[in-house]
Amino acid sequence: MQRALGFVLGATRASTRVKRTDECRRRRVVLTRFPDCWSRALTRRPGRSTLVSTEFVRRSVLVDRLRNNRARILEHRFACQMTSEGGSATSVLEAPPEAYSCGPLEFLRRSVVQVLASEFGEATLHNTDPMVTFASRPEFGDFQCNVAMSLARVVRCKPREVAERLRAGLEPRVAGMCSTPLEVAGPGFVNFRLCDDYVASLVQRMMRDPRGKLNIPEPAVLQRIVVDFSSPNIAKEMHVGHLRSTIIGDTLCRVLEYLGHSVIRLNHVGDWGTQFGMLIAYLREVAPESLSGERPPELGDLVMFYKRAKQRFDEDPVFQDTARAQVTKLQSGDEESLRAWRLLCDLSRREFEKIYDLLDVHLTERGESFYNAYLPEVIDRLEKQGLAQLDQGALCVFLEGFMNRDGTPQPLIVRKRDGGYMYSTTDLAAILYRVREDGAQAHSVCDGCGTSDAFRAGFPGRAASWFFRPIQSDA
Ligand SMILES: NC(=[NH2+])NCCC[C@H](N)C(=O)O
């Protein structure tokens, strides 16, 4: 799968580089860029608020770019068709078959590793990353290899010399795929330019694929994959971290779905926890009509109420007690509290939906509250397996390699002293449910905003192996 993904993105990025030049028209290849780069650019807006309102999304370049991106993929199919019909390319030299089956990037990586091994010996390499990347500027070609600079120290040669030996070894291997002679530039970069015939032929193979799958190899195993993304918090506005996660998650899902996997798109919204006790207690005091449903607040008002409630909570110990009592009431199923909570969730959901609609992103909401019923079972399993231990009244799991700054083991609290559960506990319950009930075989959490310590500590993979069979996970 990864190879296929690398291939798609590889082809995509490489071709974007030539887009601005005349070559593009000559090659008749119009491809698109992975949206990740501009979602990241968005996150970096200096000195501005990072909150994301519907209006922000509507007016931003984002929607247009997404549409354009998706439109360009269609355009690309059309362009491929033109190329295949035009079919003028007759090549003198055929690129090696592997250059077609695994795509240019992977093929170059493998070739660099082979040449380095034969030039400098396997032992010297010791898992050396071949450092083949997309060219950093169009004038450098399509790909570049940066390994000479770092390897020079190990093999005690000048970087340029390493690069020269690499070039000489690579040229016969990449003939027909890259134009030769290859270029050694600057301190020791090796630059690669794909031959037109190779690109044309790649594109033709994509178009002629009888499955209509752009010649991307079918994954060896088709899996049921959970992708957890977006996950904004109720009663708060989305921020760019959520937007980033939304776009990356949706992109990942589209690729996986395209490959034929069965994908479960989950929105793990923050809809549970102390903030609701605080907010409901505060609203009951200052704006009871908003809770009865007579005059429901706007999301913007809710954000303001939330801030005030938080301030009140931080300053007033009596209010803290009221808020805590309110959480307990809510979590123990008090009807009136649940009604208020549902109202707040509905309100936020409607706002989030507007953004998802604009972006044409579809997700199934399954928030933190959903896993409430499974929390005791998580604790029970951890205890039964001897993985949790009491530490100053709190139930903790100590994970190998999960340390405080001072080197002492960092506890991962799964149940607080007062019996309350943690965000991590919910994440564990989510894994339990996704593996057992959803039958997930692979799991990906698109973290654009901050997952729990449990995820950061690589807990999902470990948890799943404790609870069940091995599971792939990348937080
Ligand atoms: N499964 C997860 N923990 N997903 C990430 C949740 C992110 C959380 N709602 C936040 O905004 O910080």
CSV table of C-alpha atoms and ligand atoms in Angstrom, one decimal:
chain,number,residue,atom,x,y,z
A,1,MET,CA,0.0,0.0,0.0
A,2,GLN,CA,2.7,2.4,1.0
A,3,ARG,CA,4.5,1.8,-2.2
A,4,ALA,CA,1.4,2.5,-4.1
A,5,LEU,CA,0.8,5.6,-2.1
A,6,GLY,CA,4.4,6.7,-2.6
A,7,PHE,CA,3.9,6.2,-6.3
A,8,VAL,CA,0.7,8.2,-6.5
A,9,LEU,CA,2.2,11.1,-4.5
A,10,GLY,CA,5.5,10.7,-6.2
A,11,ALA,CA,4.1,11.0,-9.6
A,12,THR,CA,2.0,13.9,-8.4
A,13,ARG,CA,4.7,15.9,-6.9
A,14,ALA,CA,7.2,15.4,-9.6
A,15,SER,CA,4.8,16.5,-12.2
A,16,THR,CA,3.8,19.5,-10.3
A,17,ARG,CA,7.3,20.7,-10.5
A,18,VAL,CA,7.3,20.8,-14.3
A,19,LYS,CA,3.9,22.3,-14.4
A,20,ARG,CA,5.1,25.9,-14.6
A,21,THR,CA,7.4,25.2,-17.5
A,22,ASP,CA,6.7,24.6,-21.2
A,23,GLU,CA,7.6,21.0,-20.6
A,24,CYS,CA,4.3,20.5,-19.0
A,25,ARG,CA,2.4,21.3,-22.2
A,26,ARG,CA,4.8,19.1,-24.1
A,27,ARG,CA,4.3,16.2,-21.7
A,28,ARG,CA,0.6,16.9,-21.5
A,29,VAL,CA,0.6,15.9,-17.9
A,30,VAL,CA,-1.4,17.9,-15.5
A,31,LEU,CA,-1.4,16.6,-12.0
A,32,THR,CA,-2.1,18.0,-8.7
A,33,ARG,CA,-0.2,18.7,-5.5
A,34,PHE,CA,-0.9,16.9,-2.2
A,35,PRO,CA,-3.1,19.2,-0.2
A,36,ASP,CA,-1.0,18.7,2.9
A,37,CYS,CA,1.4,21.5,1.9
A,38,TRP,CA,-1.2,24.3,1.9
A,39,SER,CA,-3.0,23.0,5.0
A,40,ARG,CA,0.4,23.3,6.7
A,41,ALA,CA,0.9,26.7,5.3
A,42,LEU,CA,-2.4,27.7,6.8
A,43,THR,CA,-1.4,26.5,10.2
A,44,ARG,CA,1.5,28.8,10.0
A,45,ARG,CA,-0.4,32.1,9.6
A,46,PRO,CA,1.7,34.2,12.0
A,47,GLY,CA,0.1,36.3,14.6
A,48,ARG,CA,-3.5,35.6,13.5
A,49,SER,CA,-6.2,33.8,15.3
A,50,THR,CA,-6.1,30.1,14.5
A,51,LEU,CA,-9.8,29.7,15.0
A,52,VAL,CA,-11.7,28.4,12.0
A,53,SER,CA,-15.2,29.7,11.4
A,54,THR,CA,-17.5,28.7,8.6
A,55,GLU,CA,-17.0,32.1,7.1
A,56,PHE,CA,-13.2,31.7,7.3
A,57,VAL,CA,-13.4,28.5,5.4
A,58,ARG,CA,-15.9,29.8,2.9
A,59,ARG,CA,-13.8,32.9,2.1
A,60,SER,CA,-10.5,31.2,2.2
A,61,VAL,CA,-8.6,29.9,-0.8
A,62,LEU,CA,-9.1,26.5,0.8
A,63,VAL,CA,-12.4,25.6,-0.8
A,64,ASP,CA,-11.4,26.7,-4.2
A,65,ARG,CA,-8.1,24.9,-3.9
A,66,LEU,CA,-9.8,21.7,-2.8
A,67,ARG,CA,-12.3,21.9,-5.7
A,68,ASN,CA,-9.5,22.7,-8.1
A,69,ASN,CA,-7.4,19.9,-6.8
A,70,ARG,CA,-10.2,17.4,-7.3
A,71,ALA,CA,-11.0,18.9,-10.6
A,72,ARG,CA,-7.4,18.6,-11.7
A,73,ILE,CA,-7.4,14.9,-10.9
A,74,LEU,CA,-10.2,14.6,-13.5
A,75,GLU,CA,-8.3,16.9,-15.8
A,76,HIS,CA,-5.3,14.7,-15.3
A,77,ARG,CA,-7.3,11.7,-16.4
A,78,PHE,CA,-8.3,13.6,-19.5
A,79,ALA,CA,-4.7,14.6,-20.1
A,80,CYS,CA,-3.6,11.0,-19.8
A,81,GLN,CA,-6.1,10.1,-22.3
A,82,MET,CA,-4.7,12.7,-24.7
A,83,THR,CA,-1.3,11.3,-24.2
A,84,SER,CA,-2.3,7.8,-24.8
A,85,GLU,CA,-4.2,8.7,-27.9
A,86,GLY,CA,-1.4,11.0,-29.2
A,87,GLY,CA,0.9,8.1,-28.5
A,88,SER,CA,3.8,9.6,-30.3
A,89,ALA,CA,6.5,8.4,-27.9
A,90,THR,CA,8.8,5.8,-29.3
A,91,SER,CA,11.7,5.3,-27.0
A,92,VAL,CA,15.2,4.4,-27.9
A,93,LEU,CA,15.9,2.9,-24.5
A,94,GLU,CA,13.2,1.2,-22.4
A,95,ALA,CA,13.4,2.1,-18.7
A,96,PRO,CA,13.9,-1.0,-16.4
A,97,PRO,CA,10.7,-2.9,-15.7
A,98,GLU,CA,11.0,-2.1,-12.0
A,99,ALA,CA,10.9,1.6,-12.7
A,100,TYR,CA,7.3,1.0,-13.9
A,101,SER,CA,6.2,-1.4,-11.2
A,102,CYS,CA,7.4,0.6,-8.2
A,103,GLY,CA,7.4,4.1,-9.6
A,104,PRO,CA,10.3,6.5,-10.0
A,105,LEU,CA,10.9,7.5,-6.4
A,106,GLU,CA,11.0,4.0,-5.0
A,107,PHE,CA,13.1,2.8,-7.9
A,108,LEU,CA,15.6,5.6,-7.4
A,109,ARG,CA,15.8,4.8,-3.7
A,110,ARG,CA,16.5,1.1,-4.4
A,111,SER,CA,19.0,1.9,-7.1
A,112,VAL,CA,21.0,4.3,-4.8
A,113,VAL,CA,21.1,1.6,-2.0
A,114,GLN,CA,22.4,-0.9,-4.5
A,115,VAL,CA,25.1,1.4,-5.9
A,116,LEU,CA,26.2,2.5,-2.4
A,117,ALA,CA,26.5,-1.2,-1.4
A,118,SER,CA,28.6,-2.1,-4.3
A,119,GLU,CA,30.8,1.0,-4.1
A,120,PHE,CA,31.3,1.2,-0.3
A,121,GLY,CA,30.3,-2.2,1.0
A,122,GLU,CA,27.2,-3.3,2.8
A,123,ALA,CA,28.8,-3.0,6.2
A,124,THR,CA,29.5,0.8,5.8
A,125,LEU,CA,25.9,1.4,4.9
A,126,HIS,CA,24.2,0.0,7.9
A,127,ASN,CA,20.6,1.1,7.2
A,128,THR,CA,21.7,4.3,5.5
A,129,ASP,CA,18.7,6.3,4.2
A,130,PRO,CA,19.3,6.8,0.5
A,131,MET,CA,18.0,10.3,0.9
A,132,VAL,CA,16.2,10.5,-2.4
A,133,THR,CA,13.6,13.3,-2.4
A,134,PHE,CA,11.6,15.5,-4.8
A,135,ALA,CA,13.9,18.1,-6.3
A,136,SER,CA,13.8,21.2,-4.2
A,137,ARG,CA,13.6,23.5,-7.3
A,138,PRO,CA,12.4,22.9,-10.8
A,139,GLU,CA,15.8,23.7,-12.3
A,140,PHE,CA,17.3,20.8,-10.3
A,141,GLY,CA,15.1,18.3,-12.3
A,142,ASP,CA,12.5,15.9,-10.8
A,143,PHE,CA,14.3,14.2,-8.0
A,144,GLN,CA,17.6,14.6,-6.1
A,145,CYS,CA,19.8,12.4,-3.9
A,146,ASN,CA,21.4,14.1,-0.9
A,147,VAL,CA,23.2,11.1,0.6
A,148,ALA,CA,26.7,12.0,-0.5
A,149,MET,CA,27.1,14.8,2.1
A,150,SER,CA,26.3,12.6,5.1
A,151,LEU,CA,28.0,9.5,3.8
A,152,ALA,CA,31.2,11.4,3.1
A,153,ARG,CA,32.1,11.5,6.8
A,154,VAL,CA,31.5,7.8,7.2
A,155,VAL,CA,33.5,6.7,4.2
A,156,ARG,CA,36.1,9.4,4.7
A,157,CYS,CA,35.9,10.8,1.1
A,158,LYS,CA,35.0,14.2,-0.2
A,159,PRO,CA,31.2,14.5,-0.8
A,160,ARG,CA,31.7,15.4,-4.4
A,161,GLU,CA,33.7,12.2,-4.8
A,162,VAL,CA,31.0,10.1,-3.2
A,163,ALA,CA,28.5,11.8,-5.5
A,164,GLU,CA,30.6,11.1,-8.6
A,165,ARG,CA,30.9,7.4,-7.8
A,166,LEU,CA,27.2,7.3,-7.1
A,167,ARG,CA,26.5,9.0,-10.5
A,168,ALA,CA,28.7,6.6,-12.4
A,169,GLY,CA,27.1,3.6,-10.7
A,170,LEU,CA,23.6,4.9,-11.2
A,171,GLU,CA,23.7,5.9,-14.9
A,172,PRO,CA,23.5,2.4,-16.4
A,173,ARG,CA,20.7,1.5,-13.9
A,174,VAL,CA,18.5,4.5,-14.6
A,175,ALA,CA,19.1,4.7,-18.4
A,176,GLY,CA,15.9,5.0,-20.2
A,177,MET,CA,14.2,6.4,-17.1
A,178,CYS,CA,16.3,9.5,-16.4
A,179,SER,CA,18.2,11.6,-18.9
A,180,THR,CA,21.9,10.9,-18.7
A,181,PRO,CA,24.5,12.0,-17.9
A,182,LEU,CA,23.1,12.6,-14.5
A,183,GLU,CA,24.1,15.9,-12.9
A,184,VAL,CA,26.2,16.3,-9.8
A,185,ALA,CA,25.6,19.7,-8.4
A,186,GLY,CA,26.8,21.9,-5.5
A,187,PRO,CA,28.5,20.1,-2.6
A,188,GLY,CA,27.4,16.7,-3.9
A,189,PHE,CA,23.7,16.5,-4.9
A,190,VAL,CA,22.9,14.1,-7.6
A,191,ASN,CA,20.0,15.4,-9.7
A,192,PHE,CA,17.6,13.3,-11.8
A,193,ARG,CA,15.5,14.3,-14.7
A,194,LEU,CA,12.8,11.9,-15.9
A,195,CYS,CA,12.8,11.2,-19.6
A,196,ASP,CA,9.7,12.3,-21.5
A,197,ASP,CA,9.3,8.8,-22.9
A,198,TYR,CA,9.3,7.2,-19.5
A,199,VAL,CA,6.8,9.7,-18.1
A,200,ALA,CA,4.6,9.2,-21.2
A,201,SER,CA,4.8,5.5,-21.0
A,202,LEU,CA,4.0,5.5,-17.2
A,203,VAL,CA,1.0,7.6,-17.9
A,204,GLN,CA,-0.1,5.4,-20.8
A,205,ARG,CA,0.1,2.4,-18.5
A,206,MET,CA,-2.0,4.2,-16.0
A,207,MET,CA,-4.6,5.0,-18.6
A,208,ARG,CA,-4.7,1.5,-20.1
A,209,ASP,CA,-5.1,-0.2,-16.7
A,210,PRO,CA,-8.2,-2.4,-17.4
A,211,ARG,CA,-9.3,-2.0,-13.7
A,212,GLY,CA,-9.3,1.8,-14.2
A,213,LYS,CA,-6.9,2.1,-11.2
A,214,LEU,CA,-4.1,4.0,-12.8
A,215,ASN,CA,-1.9,0.9,-12.8
A,216,ILE,CA,-1.5,1.0,-9.0
A,217,PRO,CA,-0.9,-2.5,-7.8
A,218,GLU,CA,-3.8,-4.0,-5.9
A,219,PRO,CA,-2.9,-4.2,-2.2
A,220,ALA,CA,-1.8,-7.7,-1.2
A,221,VAL,CA,-4.5,-7.7,1.5
A,222,LEU,CA,-7.6,-5.6,1.5
A,223,GLN,CA,-8.2,-4.4,5.1
A,224,ARG,CA,-10.8,-2.7,7.2
A,225,ILE,CA,-9.2,0.5,8.3
A,226,VAL,CA,-10.3,3.0,10.8
A,227,VAL,CA,-9.2,6.6,10.1
A,228,ASP,CA,-9.8,8.9,13.1
A,229,PHE,CA,-9.6,12.5,12.0
A,230,SER,CA,-10.9,16.0,12.4
A,231,SER,CA,-12.2,15.5,16.0
A,232,PRO,CA,-13.1,19.1,17.0
A,233,ASN,CA,-14.5,19.8,20.4
A,234,ILE,CA,-18.1,20.5,21.2
A,235,ALA,CA,-18.9,24.1,22.4
A,236,LYS,CA,-15.7,25.3,20.8
A,237,GLU,CA,-14.9,26.5,17.4
A,238,MET,CA,-12.6,24.4,15.2
A,239,HIS,CA,-9.1,25.6,15.0
A,240,VAL,CA,-6.6,25.1,12.1
A,241,GLY,CA,-5.2,22.0,13.7
A,242,HIS,CA,-8.7,20.4,13.3
A,243,LEU,CA,-8.8,21.7,9.8
A,244,ARG,CA,-5.4,20.2,9.0
A,245,SER,CA,-6.5,16.9,10.5
A,246,THR,CA,-9.7,17.0,8.5
A,247,ILE,CA,-7.9,17.5,5.2
A,248,ILE,CA,-5.1,15.0,5.7
A,249,GLY,CA,-7.6,12.4,7.1
A,250,ASP,CA,-10.0,12.8,4.2
A,251,THR,CA,-7.1,12.6,1.7
A,252,LEU,CA,-5.8,9.5,3.4
A,253,CYS,CA,-9.3,8.0,3.3
A,254,ARG,CA,-9.8,8.8,-0.4
A,255,VAL,CA,-6.5,7.1,-1.2
A,256,LEU,CA,-7.3,4.0,0.9
A,257,GLU,CA,-10.8,3.8,-0.6
A,258,TYR,CA,-9.4,4.1,-4.1
A,259,LEU,CA,-7.1,1.2,-3.4
A,260,GLY,CA,-10.1,-0.8,-2.4
A,261,HIS,CA,-9.8,-0.9,1.4
A,262,SER,CA,-12.9,-0.7,3.5
A,263,VAL,CA,-12.5,2.6,5.4
A,264,ILE,CA,-14.3,3.7,8.5
A,265,ARG,CA,-14.1,7.5,8.8
A,266,LEU,CA,-14.5,8.4,12.4
A,267,ASN,CA,-14.9,11.8,14.0
A,268,HIS,CA,-13.9,11.4,17.6
A,269,VAL,CA,-15.4,14.7,18.7
A,270,GLY,CA,-14.7,16.0,22.2
A,271,ASP,CA,-18.2,15.8,23.6
A,272,TRP,CA,-17.7,14.6,27.1
A,273,GLY,CA,-15.8,15.6,30.2
A,274,THR,CA,-15.6,18.3,32.8
A,275,GLN,CA,-16.1,21.2,30.4
A,276,PHE,CA,-19.7,20.3,30.0
A,277,GLY,CA,-20.3,20.4,33.7
A,278,MET,CA,-18.8,23.8,33.8
A,279,LEU,CA,-20.7,25.1,30.8
A,280,ILE,CA,-24.1,23.7,31.8
A,281,ALA,CA,-23.7,25.0,35.4
A,282,TYR,CA,-22.7,28.4,34.1
A,283,LEU,CA,-25.5,28.6,31.5
A,284,ARG,CA,-28.1,27.5,34.0
A,285,GLU,CA,-27.0,30.6,36.1
A,286,VAL,CA,-26.7,33.3,33.5
A,287,ALA,CA,-28.8,32.2,30.5
A,288,PRO,CA,-31.2,29.4,31.5
A,289,GLU,CA,-33.4,30.1,28.5
A,290,SER,CA,-30.5,28.9,26.2
A,291,LEU,CA,-30.7,25.5,27.9
A,292,SER,CA,-34.4,25.1,27.8
A,293,GLY,CA,-34.2,25.4,24.0
A,294,GLU,CA,-36.3,28.5,24.0
A,295,ARG,CA,-33.5,30.7,22.8
A,296,PRO,CA,-30.6,28.5,21.7
A,297,PRO,CA,-27.3,30.3,21.5
A,298,GLU,CA,-25.1,30.6,18.5
A,299,LEU,CA,-21.8,28.8,18.4
A,300,GLY,CA,-20.0,32.1,18.7
A,301,ASP,CA,-22.0,32.9,21.9
A,302,LEU,CA,-21.3,29.5,23.2
A,303,VAL,CA,-17.6,30.0,22.8
A,304,MET,CA,-17.9,33.3,24.8
A,305,PHE,CA,-19.9,31.5,27.5
A,306,TYR,CA,-17.3,28.8,27.6
A,307,LYS,CA,-14.5,31.3,28.2
A,308,ARG,CA,-16.4,33.0,30.9
A,309,ALA,CA,-17.4,29.7,32.5
A,310,LYS,CA,-13.7,28.7,32.5
A,311,GLN,CA,-12.7,31.9,34.1
A,312,ARG,CA,-15.3,31.6,36.8
A,313,PHE,CA,-14.3,28.0,37.3
A,314,ASP,CA,-10.6,29.0,37.8
A,315,GLU,CA,-11.5,31.8,40.3
A,316,ASP,CA,-14.4,30.5,42.3
A,317,PRO,CA,-14.1,27.3,44.4
A,318,VAL,CA,-17.8,27.2,45.1
A,319,PHE,CA,-18.5,27.2,41.4
A,320,GLN,CA,-15.9,24.5,40.9
A,321,ASP,CA,-17.9,22.2,43.2
A,322,THR,CA,-21.2,23.0,41.4
A,323,ALA,CA,-19.5,22.3,38.0
A,324,ARG,CA,-18.0,19.0,39.2
A,325,ALA,CA,-21.4,17.9,40.7
A,326,GLN,CA,-22.9,18.8,37.3
A,327,VAL,CA,-20.4,16.5,35.5
A,328,THR,CA,-21.3,13.6,37.8
A,329,LYS,CA,-25.0,14.2,37.2
A,330,LEU,CA,-24.4,14.2,33.5
A,331,GLN,CA,-22.3,11.2,33.4
A,332,SER,CA,-24.6,9.2,35.6
A,333,GLY,CA,-27.4,9.9,33.1
A,334,ASP,CA,-29.5,12.7,34.7
A,335,GLU,CA,-32.2,13.4,32.1
A,336,GLU,CA,-32.2,17.2,32.4
A,337,SER,CA,-28.4,17.4,32.2
A,338,LEU,CA,-28.4,15.1,29.2
A,339,ARG,CA,-31.0,17.3,27.5
A,340,ALA,CA,-28.8,20.4,28.0
A,341,TRP,CA,-25.8,18.5,26.8
A,342,ARG,CA,-27.6,17.2,23.6
A,343,LEU,CA,-28.6,20.8,22.8
A,344,LEU,CA,-25.0,22.0,23.0
A,345,CYS,CA,-23.8,19.1,20.9
A,346,ASP,CA,-26.5,19.7,18.2
A,347,LEU,CA,-25.6,23.3,18.0
A,348,SER,CA,-21.9,22.6,17.5
A,349,ARG,CA,-22.6,19.7,15.1
A,350,ARG,CA,-24.6,22.0,12.9
A,351,GLU,CA,-21.7,24.4,12.7
A,352,PHE,CA,-19.2,21.7,12.0
A,353,GLU,CA,-21.4,20.2,9.3
A,354,LYS,CA,-21.4,23.5,7.4
A,355,ILE,CA,-17.6,23.3,7.2
A,356,TYR,CA,-17.6,19.7,6.2
A,357,ASP,CA,-20.1,20.4,3.5
A,358,LEU,CA,-18.0,23.2,2.1
A,359,LEU,CA,-15.0,20.9,2.0
A,360,ASP,CA,-17.0,17.9,0.8
A,361,VAL,CA,-15.7,15.8,3.6
A,362,HIS,CA,-17.9,13.0,5.0
A,363,LEU,CA,-17.4,11.5,8.5
A,364,THR,CA,-19.2,9.4,11.0
A,365,GLU,CA,-19.5,11.1,14.3
A,366,ARG,CA,-18.6,8.9,17.2
A,367,GLY,CA,-17.5,11.1,20.0
A,368,GLU,CA,-15.9,10.5,23.3
A,369,SER,CA,-19.3,10.1,25.0
A,370,PHE,CA,-19.9,7.0,22.9
A,371,TYR,CA,-17.2,5.1,24.7
A,372,ASN,CA,-18.4,5.9,28.2
A,373,ALA,CA,-20.0,2.5,28.6
A,374,TYR,CA,-16.8,0.8,27.8
A,375,LEU,CA,-14.5,2.5,30.3
A,376,PRO,CA,-15.0,0.1,33.2
A,377,GLU,CA,-14.1,-2.8,30.9
A,378,VAL,CA,-10.9,-1.1,29.9
A,379,ILE,CA,-9.9,-0.7,33.5
A,380,ASP,CA,-10.9,-4.3,34.2
A,381,ARG,CA,-8.8,-5.6,31.4
A,382,LEU,CA,-5.8,-3.6,32.3
A,383,GLU,CA,-6.0,-4.8,35.9
A,384,LYS,CA,-6.6,-8.4,35.0
A,385,GLN,CA,-3.5,-8.4,32.8
A,386,GLY,CA,-1.5,-6.8,35.6
A,387,LEU,CA,-0.7,-3.7,33.5
A,388,ALA,CA,-2.2,-1.1,35.8
A,389,GLN,CA,-1.1,-0.3,39.3
A,390,LEU,CA,-2.3,2.1,42.0
A,391,ASP,CA,-0.1,5.1,42.6
A,392,GLN,CA,-1.2,7.6,45.2
A,393,GLY,CA,-4.8,6.5,44.7
A,394,ALA,CA,-4.8,6.8,41.0
A,395,LEU,CA,-4.7,3.8,38.7
A,396,CYS,CA,-1.8,4.1,36.4
A,397,VAL,CA,-0.1,2.3,33.6
A,398,PHE,CA,3.7,2.6,33.2
A,399,LEU,CA,4.9,2.2,29.7
A,400,GLU,CA,8.4,1.3,28.8
A,401,GLY,CA,10.2,4.3,27.4
A,402,PHE,CA,7.5,6.8,28.5
A,403,MET,CA,9.5,9.0,30.9
A,404,ASN,CA,9.4,12.3,32.6
A,405,ARG,CA,12.0,14.9,31.8
A,406,ASP,CA,14.1,13.8,34.8
A,407,GLY,CA,14.2,10.2,33.6
A,408,THR,CA,11.6,8.8,36.0
A,409,PRO,CA,8.8,6.7,34.6
A,410,GLN,CA,5.8,8.8,33.6
A,411,PRO,CA,2.5,7.3,34.8
A,412,LEU,CA,-0.3,7.2,32.3
A,413,ILE,CA,-3.3,7.8,34.5
A,414,VAL,CA,-6.3,5.7,33.5
A,415,ARG,CA,-8.5,6.4,36.5
A,416,LYS,CA,-8.2,9.4,38.8
A,417,ARG,CA,-8.2,9.2,42.6
A,418,ASP,CA,-11.8,10.4,42.6
A,419,GLY,CA,-12.8,7.5,40.3
A,420,GLY,CA,-13.1,9.7,37.2
A,421,TYR,CA,-11.7,8.5,33.9
A,422,MET,CA,-9.2,10.2,31.7
A,423,TYR,CA,-9.0,11.2,28.0
A,424,SER,CA,-6.5,8.3,27.7
A,425,THR,CA,-9.0,5.8,29.0
A,426,THR,CA,-11.5,6.9,26.4
A,427,ASP,CA,-8.8,6.5,23.7
A,428,LEU,CA,-8.2,3.0,24.9
A,429,ALA,CA,-11.9,2.2,24.9
A,430,ALA,CA,-12.0,3.5,21.4
A,431,ILE,CA,-9.3,1.1,20.3
A,432,LEU,CA,-11.1,-1.8,22.1
A,433,TYR,CA,-14.3,-0.9,20.3
A,434,ARG,CA,-12.8,-0.4,16.9
A,435,VAL,CA,-11.0,-3.7,16.9
A,436,ARG,CA,-13.7,-5.8,18.5
A,437,GLU,CA,-16.9,-4.2,17.1
A,438,ASP,CA,-15.7,-2.6,13.9
A,439,GLY,CA,-13.3,-5.4,13.1
A,440,ALA,CA,-10.6,-2.9,12.3
A,441,GLN,CA,-7.4,-4.4,11.1
A,442,ALA,CA,-5.5,-1.2,10.7
A,443,HIS,CA,-5.9,2.1,12.5
A,444,SER,CA,-4.7,5.6,11.7
A,445,VAL,CA,-5.2,8.7,13.9
A,446,CYS,CA,-4.6,11.9,12.0
A,447,ASP,CA,-3.3,14.1,14.7
A,448,GLY,CA,-3.6,17.7,13.8
A,449,CYS,CA,-4.5,19.0,17.1
A,450,GLY,CA,-3.3,16.9,20.0
A,451,THR,CA,-4.1,13.4,20.9
A,452,SER,CA,-3.9,12.1,24.4
A,453,ASP,CA,-0.7,11.0,26.1
A,454,ALA,CA,-1.8,7.5,25.4
A,455,PHE,CA,-1.5,8.0,21.7
A,456,ARG,CA,1.7,9.9,21.9
A,457,ALA,CA,3.2,7.1,23.9
A,458,GLY,CA,2.3,4.7,21.1
A,459,PHE,CA,-0.3,3.2,23.2
A,460,PRO,CA,-2.8,2.2,20.5
A,461,GLY,CA,-0.5,-0.4,19.1
A,462,ARG,CA,0.5,-1.8,22.5
A,463,ALA,CA,-3.1,-1.7,23.8
A,464,ALA,CA,-4.4,-3.5,20.9
A,465,SER,CA,-1.7,-6.2,21.2
A,466,TRP,CA,-2.6,-6.5,24.9
A,467,PHE,CA,-6.3,-6.6,24.2
A,468,PHE,CA,-6.2,-8.5,20.9
A,469,ARG,CA,-4.1,-9.5,18.0
A,470,PRO,CA,-1.4,-7.2,16.6
A,471,ILE,CA,-2.7,-4.1,15.0
A,472,GLN,CA,-1.0,-1.4,12.9
A,473,SER,CA,-1.3,2.1,14.2
A,474,ASP,CA,0.3,5.4,13.5
A,475,ALA,CA,-0.6,8.3,15.7
B,1,LIG,N1,-8.7,9.9,19.0
B,1,LIG,C1,-8.3,11.1,19.3
B,1,LIG,N2,-7.8,11.2,20.5
B,1,LIG,N3,-8.4,12.0,18.4
B,1,LIG,C2,-7.9,13.4,18.7
B,1,LIG,C3,-8.9,14.2,19.5
B,1,LIG,C4,-8.5,15.7,19.5
B,1,LIG,C5,-9.3,16.5,20.5
B,1,LIG,N4,-10.7,16.5,20.4
B,1,LIG,C6,-8.7,17.9,20.5
B,1,LIG,O1,-9.2,18.8,19.9
B,1,LIG,O2,-7.6,18.2,21.1
